Amino acid sequence: MSQGVIIVGAGPVGLMLAGELRLAGVDVVVYEKLPAATGESRGLGFTGRTAEILDQRGLLTHLGEFRWGKQGHFGGVRIDFGKLAENHFGVMGLPQSRTEELLEKWCTELGVTFRHGHEVTGFTETDEQVVIDFEGPGGSGQDSAQYLVGCDGSRSTVRALAGIGFPGLAATRGMYLADVVGADLRMRPIGERVPGGGMVLSVTLEPGVDRIVIHEPGIRPGHGAGELTFAEVADAWQRMTGESVHHASARWMTALTNATGQAAEYRRGRVLVVGDAAHDHAPLGAQGLSVGLQDAVNLGWKLAATVNGWAPNGLLDTYHDERHPVGVELIRNTLAQSLLYLSGEEMEPLRAVMRELVEIPEAARYLAGQVSGLDVRYDMGGGGHPLLGRRLDPALELTRPDGARTRVAELLHAAHGVLVVTGAGAAGAEAAGAARGWADRVDVVTGSWGRGDATGPAGTPEVVLLRPDGHVAWAGAQDGTLRTALERWFGTAV
Protein backbone atom coordinates (compact mmCIF):
# COMPACT_ATOMS: atom_id res chain seq x y z
CA MET A 1 0.00 0.00 0.00
CA SER A 2 1.31 3.48 -0.86
CA GLN A 3 1.95 6.01 1.87
CA GLY A 4 -0.70 8.56 2.72
CA VAL A 5 0.40 11.89 1.24
CA ILE A 6 3.25 13.33 -0.79
CA ILE A 7 3.74 17.08 -0.32
CA VAL A 8 5.81 19.05 -2.83
CA GLY A 9 7.44 22.09 -1.26
CA ALA A 10 9.09 22.49 2.16
CA GLY A 11 8.18 26.12 2.76
CA PRO A 12 6.03 27.15 5.72
CA VAL A 13 2.78 26.01 4.08
CA GLY A 14 4.07 22.57 3.14
CA LEU A 15 5.55 22.15 6.62
CA MET A 16 2.32 23.21 8.33
CA LEU A 17 0.32 20.72 6.28
CA ALA A 18 2.81 17.95 6.93
CA GLY A 19 2.58 18.52 10.67
CA GLU A 20 -1.22 18.56 10.59
CA LEU A 21 -1.28 15.24 8.77
CA ARG A 22 1.22 13.62 11.13
CA LEU A 23 -0.82 14.71 14.16
CA ALA A 24 -3.52 12.44 12.71
CA GLY A 25 -1.10 9.57 12.13
CA VAL A 26 -0.83 9.90 8.35
CA ASP A 27 2.44 8.86 6.67
CA VAL A 28 3.84 11.95 4.93
CA VAL A 29 6.88 12.58 2.76
CA VAL A 30 7.89 16.10 1.71
CA TYR A 31 9.77 16.60 -1.57
CA GLU A 32 11.79 19.80 -1.93
CA LYS A 33 13.96 20.59 -4.94
CA LEU A 34 16.35 22.77 -2.92
CA PRO A 35 19.06 20.85 -1.05
CA ALA A 36 18.46 22.85 2.15
CA ALA A 37 16.47 25.78 3.48
CA THR A 38 17.75 29.10 2.12
CA GLY A 39 17.55 30.98 5.42
CA GLU A 40 16.11 33.98 3.55
CA SER A 41 13.96 36.25 5.69
CA ARG A 42 11.14 36.72 3.13
CA GLY A 43 7.79 37.34 4.90
CA LEU A 44 8.21 39.29 8.15
CA GLY A 45 5.48 37.93 10.41
CA PHE A 46 1.86 36.98 9.96
CA THR A 47 -1.67 38.10 10.72
CA GLY A 48 -3.78 37.70 13.84
CA ARG A 49 -5.64 34.58 12.73
CA THR A 50 -2.41 32.87 11.71
CA ALA A 51 -0.95 33.59 15.13
CA GLU A 52 -4.06 31.93 16.58
CA ILE A 53 -3.71 28.75 14.52
CA LEU A 54 -0.08 28.38 15.58
CA ASP A 55 -1.23 28.88 19.17
CA GLN A 56 -3.88 26.20 18.64
CA ARG A 57 -1.08 23.72 17.94
CA GLY A 58 1.11 24.87 20.81
CA LEU A 59 3.69 26.40 18.47
CA LEU A 60 3.44 30.15 18.99
CA THR A 61 5.37 30.23 22.26
CA HIS A 62 8.27 28.36 20.62
CA LEU A 63 8.99 31.09 18.08
CA GLY A 64 11.22 32.96 20.50
CA GLU A 65 11.08 36.73 20.81
CA PHE A 66 8.82 38.68 18.50
CA ARG A 67 6.67 41.78 18.73
CA TRP A 68 2.95 42.25 18.29
CA GLY A 69 1.80 44.83 15.78
CA LYS A 70 -0.88 46.91 17.46
CA GLN A 71 -1.45 48.95 14.34
CA GLY A 72 -2.25 47.82 10.85
CA HIS A 73 -3.16 49.48 7.62
CA PHE A 74 -5.34 49.04 4.58
CA GLY A 75 -3.57 50.41 1.54
CA GLY A 76 -1.50 52.70 3.73
CA VAL A 77 -4.48 54.00 5.73
CA ARG A 78 -3.61 53.26 9.35
CA ILE A 79 -5.95 51.19 11.53
CA ASP A 80 -5.44 51.33 15.29
CA PHE A 81 -6.16 47.74 16.36
CA GLY A 82 -5.99 48.84 19.98
CA LYS A 83 -9.30 50.69 19.59
CA LEU A 84 -11.16 47.55 18.50
CA ALA A 85 -13.03 45.29 20.89
CA GLU A 86 -11.39 42.16 19.44
CA ASN A 87 -7.66 41.49 19.31
CA HIS A 88 -6.48 41.81 15.69
CA PHE A 89 -2.79 42.13 16.61
CA GLY A 90 -0.42 40.37 14.21
CA VAL A 91 3.16 39.17 14.62
CA MET A 92 5.63 41.72 13.25
CA GLY A 93 9.31 41.66 12.35
CA LEU A 94 9.65 37.86 12.48
CA PRO A 95 11.68 36.52 9.53
CA GLN A 96 9.99 33.70 7.66
CA SER A 97 13.15 31.65 8.12
CA ARG A 98 12.44 31.43 11.87
CA THR A 99 8.89 30.27 11.22
CA GLU A 100 10.24 27.63 8.83
CA GLU A 101 12.82 26.45 11.37
CA LEU A 102 10.12 26.01 14.01
CA LEU A 103 7.78 24.15 11.67
CA GLU A 104 10.52 21.88 10.35
CA LYS A 105 11.57 20.99 13.89
CA TRP A 106 7.92 20.24 14.75
CA CYS A 107 7.53 18.06 11.67
CA THR A 108 10.75 16.19 12.38
CA GLU A 109 9.63 15.45 15.93
CA LEU A 110 6.33 14.16 14.54
CA GLY A 111 8.10 11.81 12.13
CA VAL A 112 7.70 13.54 8.76
CA THR A 113 10.08 12.24 6.06
CA PHE A 114 11.97 14.90 4.07
CA ARG A 115 13.62 14.46 0.68
CA HIS A 116 15.60 17.61 0.01
CA GLY A 117 17.30 18.00 -3.34
CA HIS A 118 14.54 16.00 -5.03
CA GLU A 119 12.51 17.66 -7.79
CA VAL A 120 9.13 16.27 -8.82
CA THR A 121 8.96 16.22 -12.62
CA GLY A 122 5.72 14.37 -13.36
CA PHE A 123 3.01 12.15 -12.01
CA THR A 124 0.43 9.57 -13.01
CA GLU A 125 -2.90 9.29 -11.22
CA THR A 126 -4.93 6.11 -10.85
CA ASP A 127 -8.17 5.35 -9.01
CA GLU A 128 -6.20 4.45 -5.87
CA GLN A 129 -2.98 6.46 -5.85
CA VAL A 130 -0.67 9.04 -7.43
CA VAL A 131 2.73 7.92 -8.71
CA ILE A 132 5.29 10.73 -9.00
CA ASP A 133 8.49 10.92 -11.05
CA PHE A 134 11.42 12.73 -9.49
CA GLU A 135 15.04 13.66 -10.05
CA GLY A 136 17.38 13.52 -7.08
CA PRO A 137 21.03 13.22 -6.13
CA GLY A 138 20.88 9.52 -6.91
CA GLY A 139 19.18 9.98 -10.27
CA SER A 140 15.61 9.39 -11.41
CA GLY A 141 12.99 7.59 -9.37
CA GLN A 142 9.34 7.11 -8.58
CA ASP A 143 7.27 7.23 -5.42
CA SER A 144 3.56 6.84 -4.69
CA ALA A 145 0.93 8.01 -2.24
CA GLN A 146 -2.81 8.17 -1.95
CA TYR A 147 -2.76 11.95 -2.45
CA LEU A 148 -0.38 14.56 -3.87
CA VAL A 149 -0.37 18.16 -2.60
CA GLY A 150 1.38 21.07 -4.28
CA CYS A 151 2.75 23.60 -1.80
CA ASP A 152 5.34 24.68 -4.36
CA GLY A 153 4.61 28.34 -4.90
CA SER A 154 2.95 30.54 -7.48
CA ARG A 155 4.77 28.78 -10.32
CA SER A 156 3.63 25.43 -9.01
CA THR A 157 4.85 22.41 -10.94
CA VAL A 158 2.13 20.26 -9.37
CA ARG A 159 -0.61 22.65 -10.45
CA ALA A 160 0.74 22.80 -14.00
CA LEU A 161 1.13 19.03 -14.27
CA ALA A 162 -2.42 18.57 -13.00
CA GLY A 163 -3.75 20.92 -15.67
CA ILE A 164 -5.39 23.21 -13.11
CA GLY A 165 -6.07 26.65 -14.57
CA PHE A 166 -4.61 29.75 -12.90
CA PRO A 167 -6.51 32.75 -14.28
CA GLY A 168 -5.55 36.22 -13.13
CA LEU A 169 -4.10 39.58 -14.10
CA ALA A 170 -0.71 40.07 -15.76
CA ALA A 171 1.96 42.10 -14.00
CA THR A 172 1.92 45.86 -14.53
CA ARG A 173 4.40 46.86 -11.84
CA GLY A 174 7.69 45.57 -10.53
CA MET A 175 9.06 45.92 -7.02
CA TYR A 176 12.26 45.13 -5.13
CA LEU A 177 12.78 43.56 -1.72
CA ALA A 178 16.19 43.39 -0.09
CA ASP A 179 17.78 42.78 3.29
CA VAL A 180 20.51 45.38 3.38
CA VAL A 181 23.58 45.26 5.64
CA GLY A 182 25.23 48.47 6.80
CA ALA A 183 22.67 51.02 5.58
CA ASP A 184 21.40 52.21 9.00
CA LEU A 185 18.02 53.40 7.73
CA ARG A 186 15.22 55.01 9.67
CA MET A 187 12.09 52.93 10.20
CA ARG A 188 9.21 53.16 7.74
CA PRO A 189 7.23 50.16 9.08
CA ILE A 190 4.09 50.40 6.93
CA GLY A 191 5.81 52.27 4.13
CA GLU A 192 5.81 55.86 2.95
CA ARG A 193 4.19 57.05 -0.23
CA VAL A 194 6.36 58.89 -2.73
CA PRO A 195 4.76 61.44 -5.08
CA GLY A 196 3.86 59.92 -8.41
CA GLY A 197 2.57 56.58 -7.17
CA GLY A 198 5.55 55.02 -5.47
CA MET A 199 6.22 53.65 -1.99
CA VAL A 200 9.25 52.72 0.08
CA LEU A 201 9.37 50.66 3.27
CA SER A 202 12.17 50.01 5.72
CA VAL A 203 12.25 48.04 8.97
CA THR A 204 15.16 46.98 11.13
CA LEU A 205 15.54 43.20 11.26
CA GLU A 206 18.51 43.21 13.62
CA PRO A 207 21.28 45.68 14.44
CA GLY A 208 22.87 46.72 11.15
CA VAL A 209 20.36 44.89 8.93
CA ASP A 210 17.33 46.58 7.33
CA ARG A 211 14.56 45.20 5.13
CA ILE A 212 13.72 47.57 2.31
CA VAL A 213 10.86 47.39 -0.16
CA ILE A 214 10.72 49.61 -3.24
CA HIS A 215 7.61 50.21 -5.34
CA GLU A 216 8.76 52.58 -8.07
CA PRO A 217 6.73 53.40 -11.16
CA GLY A 218 8.60 52.18 -14.18
CA ILE A 219 10.42 49.25 -12.58
CA ARG A 220 10.14 46.47 -15.11
CA PRO A 221 7.76 43.81 -13.82
CA GLY A 222 9.96 40.81 -14.44
CA HIS A 223 13.52 39.74 -13.64
CA GLY A 224 14.84 36.31 -14.41
CA ALA A 225 16.60 34.27 -11.75
CA GLY A 226 19.88 35.91 -10.83
CA GLU A 227 19.31 39.00 -13.01
CA LEU A 228 18.68 41.56 -10.26
CA THR A 229 21.76 43.43 -9.08
CA PHE A 230 22.25 45.39 -5.87
CA ALA A 231 23.19 48.41 -7.98
CA GLU A 232 19.65 48.42 -9.43
CA VAL A 233 18.16 48.24 -5.94
CA ALA A 234 20.42 50.98 -4.56
CA ASP A 235 19.80 53.25 -7.55
CA ALA A 236 16.03 52.86 -7.12
CA TRP A 237 16.23 53.58 -3.39
CA GLN A 238 18.20 56.76 -4.01
CA ARG A 239 15.77 57.95 -6.69
CA MET A 240 12.84 57.39 -4.34
CA THR A 241 14.31 58.68 -1.06
CA GLY A 242 17.36 60.76 -1.85
CA GLU A 243 19.36 58.43 0.44
CA SER A 244 22.30 56.40 -0.79
CA VAL A 245 22.73 52.77 0.23
CA HIS A 246 25.40 52.07 -2.38
CA HIS A 247 27.99 51.65 0.38
CA ALA A 248 25.95 48.80 1.90
CA SER A 249 25.47 45.24 0.69
CA ALA A 250 22.53 42.89 0.23
CA ARG A 251 22.21 39.76 2.35
CA TRP A 252 19.29 38.73 0.17
CA MET A 253 17.17 40.39 -2.51
CA THR A 254 14.44 39.58 -4.97
CA ALA A 255 12.27 41.17 -7.63
CA LEU A 256 8.51 40.72 -7.42
CA THR A 257 5.44 41.86 -9.33
CA ASN A 258 1.79 42.68 -8.75
CA ALA A 259 0.54 39.82 -10.95
CA THR A 260 -2.44 37.88 -9.61
CA GLY A 261 -3.68 34.37 -10.16
CA GLN A 262 -5.94 31.84 -8.49
CA ALA A 263 -6.31 28.13 -9.07
CA ALA A 264 -9.64 27.36 -10.69
CA GLU A 265 -9.78 24.17 -8.61
CA TYR A 266 -8.07 23.63 -5.27
CA ARG A 267 -8.66 19.91 -5.74
CA ARG A 268 -8.63 17.80 -8.88
CA GLY A 269 -9.03 14.13 -8.08
CA ARG A 270 -6.14 13.05 -5.87
CA VAL A 271 -4.19 16.27 -6.40
CA LEU A 272 -4.60 19.43 -4.30
CA VAL A 273 -2.92 22.84 -4.21
CA VAL A 274 -2.31 25.01 -1.15
CA GLY A 275 -0.86 28.42 -0.40
CA ASP A 276 0.82 30.36 -3.22
CA ALA A 277 0.18 27.40 -5.52
CA ALA A 278 -3.52 28.20 -5.07
CA HIS A 279 -3.39 32.03 -4.99
CA ASP A 280 -0.87 34.67 -5.97
CA HIS A 281 -0.99 38.44 -5.48
CA ALA A 282 1.11 41.49 -4.75
CA PRO A 283 2.98 41.10 -1.44
CA LEU A 284 1.16 43.16 1.17
CA GLY A 285 1.31 42.56 4.92
CA ALA A 286 2.40 38.89 4.71
CA GLN A 287 -1.16 37.99 3.75
CA GLY A 288 -0.05 35.31 1.29
CA LEU A 289 1.93 33.43 3.93
CA SER A 290 -0.86 33.86 6.44
CA VAL A 291 -3.65 32.66 4.18
CA GLY A 292 -1.46 29.78 3.03
CA LEU A 293 -0.97 28.55 6.59
CA GLN A 294 -4.72 28.84 7.15
CA ASP A 295 -5.29 26.80 3.96
CA ALA A 296 -3.05 24.08 5.38
CA VAL A 297 -4.92 23.92 8.68
CA ASN A 298 -8.27 23.79 6.88
CA LEU A 299 -7.10 20.96 4.61
CA GLY A 300 -4.96 18.94 7.02
CA TRP A 301 -7.62 17.30 9.18
CA LYS A 302 -9.93 16.72 6.21
CA LEU A 303 -7.24 15.01 4.15
CA ALA A 304 -6.16 12.98 7.18
CA ALA A 305 -9.75 11.87 7.76
CA THR A 306 -9.95 10.77 4.12
CA VAL A 307 -6.69 8.81 4.26
CA ASN A 308 -7.66 7.26 7.60
CA GLY A 309 -10.98 6.13 6.19
CA TRP A 310 -13.52 7.90 8.41
CA ALA A 311 -14.24 11.02 6.36
CA PRO A 312 -17.93 11.53 5.53
CA ASN A 313 -18.86 11.90 1.87
CA GLY A 314 -17.79 15.24 0.44
CA LEU A 315 -15.56 16.29 3.35
CA LEU A 316 -12.46 16.72 1.20
CA ASP A 317 -14.40 18.83 -1.30
CA THR A 318 -15.17 21.36 1.43
CA TYR A 319 -11.51 22.41 1.26
CA HIS A 320 -12.14 24.07 -2.11
CA ASP A 321 -15.63 25.19 -1.11
CA GLU A 322 -14.34 26.98 2.00
CA ARG A 323 -10.93 28.24 0.95
CA HIS A 324 -11.46 29.27 -2.67
CA PRO A 325 -13.77 32.16 -1.61
CA VAL A 326 -11.12 33.24 0.91
CA GLY A 327 -8.60 33.37 -1.94
CA VAL A 328 -11.01 35.48 -4.00
CA GLU A 329 -11.30 37.96 -1.12
CA LEU A 330 -7.51 37.92 -0.59
CA ILE A 331 -6.84 38.92 -4.20
CA ARG A 332 -9.60 41.52 -4.15
CA ASN A 333 -8.36 43.22 -0.99
CA THR A 334 -4.70 43.22 -2.08
CA LEU A 335 -5.67 44.72 -5.44
CA ALA A 336 -7.73 47.37 -3.65
CA GLN A 337 -4.85 48.13 -1.30
CA SER A 338 -2.38 48.36 -4.18
CA LEU A 339 -4.58 50.86 -6.00
CA LEU A 340 -5.12 52.89 -2.85
CA TYR A 341 -1.47 52.93 -1.85
CA LEU A 342 0.45 52.96 -5.11
CA SER A 343 -1.62 55.24 -7.31
CA GLY A 344 -0.67 58.88 -7.72
CA GLU A 345 -2.11 62.05 -6.25
CA GLU A 346 -5.41 61.47 -8.10
CA MET A 347 -6.23 58.90 -5.40
CA GLU A 348 -5.81 61.37 -2.52
CA PRO A 349 -9.54 62.22 -2.19
CA LEU A 350 -10.33 58.54 -1.71
CA ARG A 351 -7.50 58.19 0.80
CA ALA A 352 -8.97 61.12 2.75
CA VAL A 353 -12.37 59.43 2.81
CA MET A 354 -10.80 56.15 3.95
CA ARG A 355 -8.97 57.92 6.78
CA GLU A 356 -12.32 59.24 7.97
CA LEU A 357 -14.01 55.85 7.62
CA VAL A 358 -11.46 54.02 9.78
CA GLU A 359 -12.38 56.30 12.66
CA ILE A 360 -15.80 54.60 12.65
CA PRO A 361 -15.40 51.43 14.76
CA GLU A 362 -17.59 49.25 12.51
CA ALA A 363 -15.69 50.26 9.37
CA ALA A 364 -12.32 49.83 11.08
CA ARG A 365 -13.32 46.40 12.32
CA TYR A 366 -14.44 45.32 8.84
CA LEU A 367 -11.15 46.35 7.23
CA ALA A 368 -9.13 44.90 10.11
CA GLY A 369 -11.01 41.62 9.69
CA GLN A 370 -10.09 41.57 6.01
CA VAL A 371 -6.41 41.94 6.84
CA SER A 372 -6.23 39.81 10.01
CA GLY A 373 -8.32 36.87 8.79
CA LEU A 374 -10.48 36.88 11.91
CA ASP A 375 -13.70 37.44 9.97
CA VAL A 376 -13.55 34.23 7.92
CA ARG A 377 -16.83 32.37 8.27
CA TYR A 378 -17.62 28.99 6.73
CA ASP A 379 -21.01 27.63 5.74
CA MET A 380 -21.95 25.04 8.36
CA GLY A 381 -25.45 24.40 7.14
CA GLY A 382 -28.69 25.33 8.88
CA GLY A 383 -28.98 27.44 11.99
CA GLY A 384 -28.27 31.03 12.69
CA HIS A 385 -26.17 31.35 15.84
CA PRO A 386 -23.70 34.24 15.40
CA LEU A 387 -20.73 31.97 16.19
CA LEU A 388 -21.63 29.26 13.68
CA GLY A 389 -18.89 28.93 11.07
CA ARG A 390 -16.59 31.42 12.82
CA ARG A 391 -13.54 30.61 14.85
CA LEU A 392 -14.02 30.48 18.61
CA ASP A 393 -11.58 32.91 20.19
CA PRO A 394 -8.61 30.72 21.24
CA ALA A 395 -7.89 33.04 24.16
CA LEU A 396 -11.19 32.24 25.92
CA GLU A 397 -10.60 30.50 29.23
CA LEU A 398 -12.48 27.50 30.54
CA THR A 399 -12.49 26.55 34.22
CA ARG A 400 -12.44 22.76 34.50
CA PRO A 401 -14.26 20.80 37.24
CA ASP A 402 -10.99 20.42 39.17
CA GLY A 403 -10.46 24.20 39.18
CA ALA A 404 -7.74 24.19 36.53
CA ARG A 405 -8.05 26.84 33.84
CA THR A 406 -7.31 26.23 30.18
CA ARG A 407 -7.60 28.27 27.02
CA VAL A 408 -9.56 27.14 23.96
CA ALA A 409 -6.26 27.10 22.03
CA GLU A 410 -4.90 24.44 24.39
CA LEU A 411 -7.94 22.22 23.78
CA LEU A 412 -6.99 22.11 20.09
CA HIS A 413 -3.34 21.08 20.42
CA ALA A 414 -4.07 17.50 19.34
CA ALA A 415 -5.99 18.65 16.22
CA HIS A 416 -9.10 16.73 17.27
CA GLY A 417 -12.67 17.94 17.21
CA VAL A 418 -13.69 19.35 20.59
CA LEU A 419 -17.14 19.41 22.20
CA VAL A 420 -17.16 22.06 24.95
CA VAL A 421 -19.94 21.54 27.49
CA THR A 422 -20.46 24.24 30.13
CA GLY A 423 -22.98 24.32 32.92
CA ALA A 424 -24.69 21.39 34.59
CA GLY A 425 -27.97 21.40 32.68
CA ALA A 426 -29.68 18.49 30.98
CA ALA A 427 -28.75 19.83 27.53
CA GLY A 428 -25.05 19.56 28.31
CA ALA A 429 -25.34 16.03 29.68
CA GLU A 430 -27.37 14.96 26.64
CA ALA A 431 -24.79 16.46 24.27
CA ALA A 432 -21.87 14.76 26.02
CA GLY A 433 -23.71 11.46 25.79
CA ALA A 434 -24.49 11.95 22.11
CA ALA A 435 -20.81 12.48 21.28
CA ARG A 436 -19.61 9.19 22.81
CA GLY A 437 -19.73 7.44 19.45
CA TRP A 438 -17.07 9.84 18.11
CA ALA A 439 -14.69 9.55 21.08
CA ASP A 440 -11.76 8.67 18.80
CA ARG A 441 -12.25 11.92 16.84
CA VAL A 442 -13.94 14.37 19.22
CA ASP A 443 -12.77 15.24 22.73
CA VAL A 444 -15.52 16.13 25.20
CA VAL A 445 -14.45 18.87 27.62
CA THR A 446 -16.58 20.13 30.51
CA GLY A 447 -16.29 23.22 32.68
CA SER A 448 -17.46 26.80 32.86
CA TRP A 449 -16.30 29.92 31.06
CA GLY A 450 -13.85 32.23 32.72
CA ARG A 451 -16.45 34.35 34.45
CA GLY A 452 -17.89 31.24 36.13
CA ASP A 453 -21.09 30.46 34.27
CA ALA A 454 -22.25 28.37 31.34
CA THR A 455 -22.60 31.21 28.85
CA GLY A 456 -19.28 32.64 27.79
CA PRO A 457 -18.34 35.92 26.12
CA ALA A 458 -20.35 37.04 23.08
CA GLY A 459 -23.21 34.76 24.08
CA THR A 460 -21.24 31.54 23.73
CA PRO A 461 -23.88 28.83 24.25
CA GLU A 462 -23.77 25.98 26.73
CA VAL A 463 -22.60 23.47 24.11
CA VAL A 464 -20.14 24.24 21.30
CA LEU A 465 -18.68 21.79 18.78
CA LEU A 466 -15.32 22.83 17.34
CA ARG A 467 -13.66 21.39 14.28
CA PRO A 468 -9.90 20.72 14.51
CA ASP A 469 -9.25 24.07 12.81
CA GLY A 470 -11.05 25.91 15.63
CA HIS A 471 -14.20 26.85 13.70
CA VAL A 472 -17.60 26.35 15.32
CA ALA A 473 -19.46 23.46 13.65
CA TRP A 474 -22.44 23.48 16.01
CA ALA A 475 -23.66 25.80 18.74
CA GLY A 476 -26.34 24.77 21.19
CA ALA A 477 -28.91 27.35 20.15
CA GLN A 478 -28.94 26.50 16.46
CA ASP A 479 -31.65 24.50 14.69
CA GLY A 480 -30.92 20.86 13.98
CA THR A 481 -29.28 18.24 16.12
CA LEU A 482 -25.77 17.83 17.37
CA ARG A 483 -25.70 14.34 15.90
CA THR A 484 -26.28 15.76 12.43
CA ALA A 485 -23.27 18.07 12.81
CA LEU A 486 -21.09 15.26 14.16
CA GLU A 487 -21.97 13.05 11.21
CA ARG A 488 -21.40 15.85 8.72
CA TRP A 489 -17.90 16.71 9.94
CA PHE A 490 -16.70 13.55 11.71
CA GLY A 491 -18.34 10.69 9.86
CA THR A 492 -20.18 7.69 11.21
CA ALA A 493 -20.16 6.95 14.95
CA VAL A 494 -18.19 3.92 16.05
mmCIF file of N, CA and C in Angstrom, residues 12-13 22 79 81 111 126 136 172 291 357 375 402 444 450 455:
data_model
loop_
_atom_site.group_PDB
_atom_site.id
_atom_site.type_symbol
_atom_site.label_atom_id
_atom_site.label_comp_id
_atom_site.label_asym_id
_atom_site.label_seq_id
_atom_site.Cartn_x
_atom_site.Cartn_y
_atom_site.Cartn_z
ATOM 1 N N PRO A 12 6.887 27.174 4.528
ATOM 2 C CA PRO A 12 6.029 27.149 5.720
ATOM 3 C C PRO A 12 4.701 26.436 5.504
ATOM 4 N N VAL A 13 4.091 26.611 4.323
ATOM 5 C CA VAL A 13 2.780 26.012 4.075
ATOM 6 C C VAL A 13 2.891 24.495 3.981
ATOM 7 N N ARG A 22 0.558 14.544 10.198
ATOM 8 C CA ARG A 22 1.223 13.619 11.134
ATOM 9 C C ARG A 22 0.516 13.597 12.490
ATOM 10 N N ILE A 79 -4.857 51.684 10.693
ATOM 11 C CA ILE A 79 -5.949 51.194 11.527
ATOM 12 C C ILE A 79 -5.370 50.903 12.905
ATOM 13 N N PHE A 81 -5.527 48.955 15.850
ATOM 14 C CA PHE A 81 -6.159 47.742 16.358
ATOM 15 C C PHE A 81 -6.506 47.862 17.840
ATOM 16 N N GLY A 111 7.765 12.946 12.982
ATOM 17 C CA GLY A 111 8.099 11.813 12.128
ATOM 18 C C GLY A 111 7.875 12.017 10.646
ATOM 19 N N THR A 126 -4.029 7.230 -10.641
ATOM 20 C CA THR A 126 -4.934 6.111 -10.847
ATOM 21 C C THR A 126 -6.126 6.273 -9.906
ATOM 22 N N GLY A 136 16.689 13.248 -8.330
ATOM 23 C CA GLY A 136 17.376 13.519 -7.080
ATOM 24 C C GLY A 136 18.862 13.287 -7.197
ATOM 25 N N THR A 172 1.783 44.510 -13.988
ATOM 26 C CA THR A 172 1.916 45.860 -14.534
ATOM 27 C C THR A 172 2.972 46.661 -13.784
ATOM 28 N N VAL A 291 -2.536 33.409 4.746
ATOM 29 C CA VAL A 291 -3.650 32.659 4.178
ATOM 30 C C VAL A 291 -3.213 31.256 3.795
ATOM 31 N N LEU A 357 -13.236 57.070 7.376
ATOM 32 C CA LEU A 357 -14.007 55.850 7.616
ATOM 33 C C LEU A 357 -13.402 54.996 8.725
ATOM 34 N N ASP A 375 -12.294 37.399 10.370
ATOM 35 C CA ASP A 375 -13.698 37.439 9.971
ATOM 36 C C ASP A 375 -14.099 36.296 9.050
ATOM 37 N N ASP A 402 -11.982 20.486 38.106
ATOM 38 C CA ASP A 402 -10.985 20.421 39.174
ATOM 39 C C ASP A 402 -10.401 21.783 39.523
ATOM 40 N N VAL A 444 -14.475 15.452 24.445
ATOM 41 C CA VAL A 444 -15.520 16.132 25.204
ATOM 42 C C VAL A 444 -14.868 16.787 26.420
ATOM 43 N N GLY A 450 -14.698 31.541 31.770
ATOM 44 C CA GLY A 450 -13.848 32.228 32.724
ATOM 45 C C GLY A 450 -14.574 33.022 33.780
ATOM 46 N N THR A 455 -22.616 30.394 30.061
ATOM 47 C CA THR A 455 -22.602 31.211 28.853
ATOM 48 C C THR A 455 -21.367 32.091 28.846
#
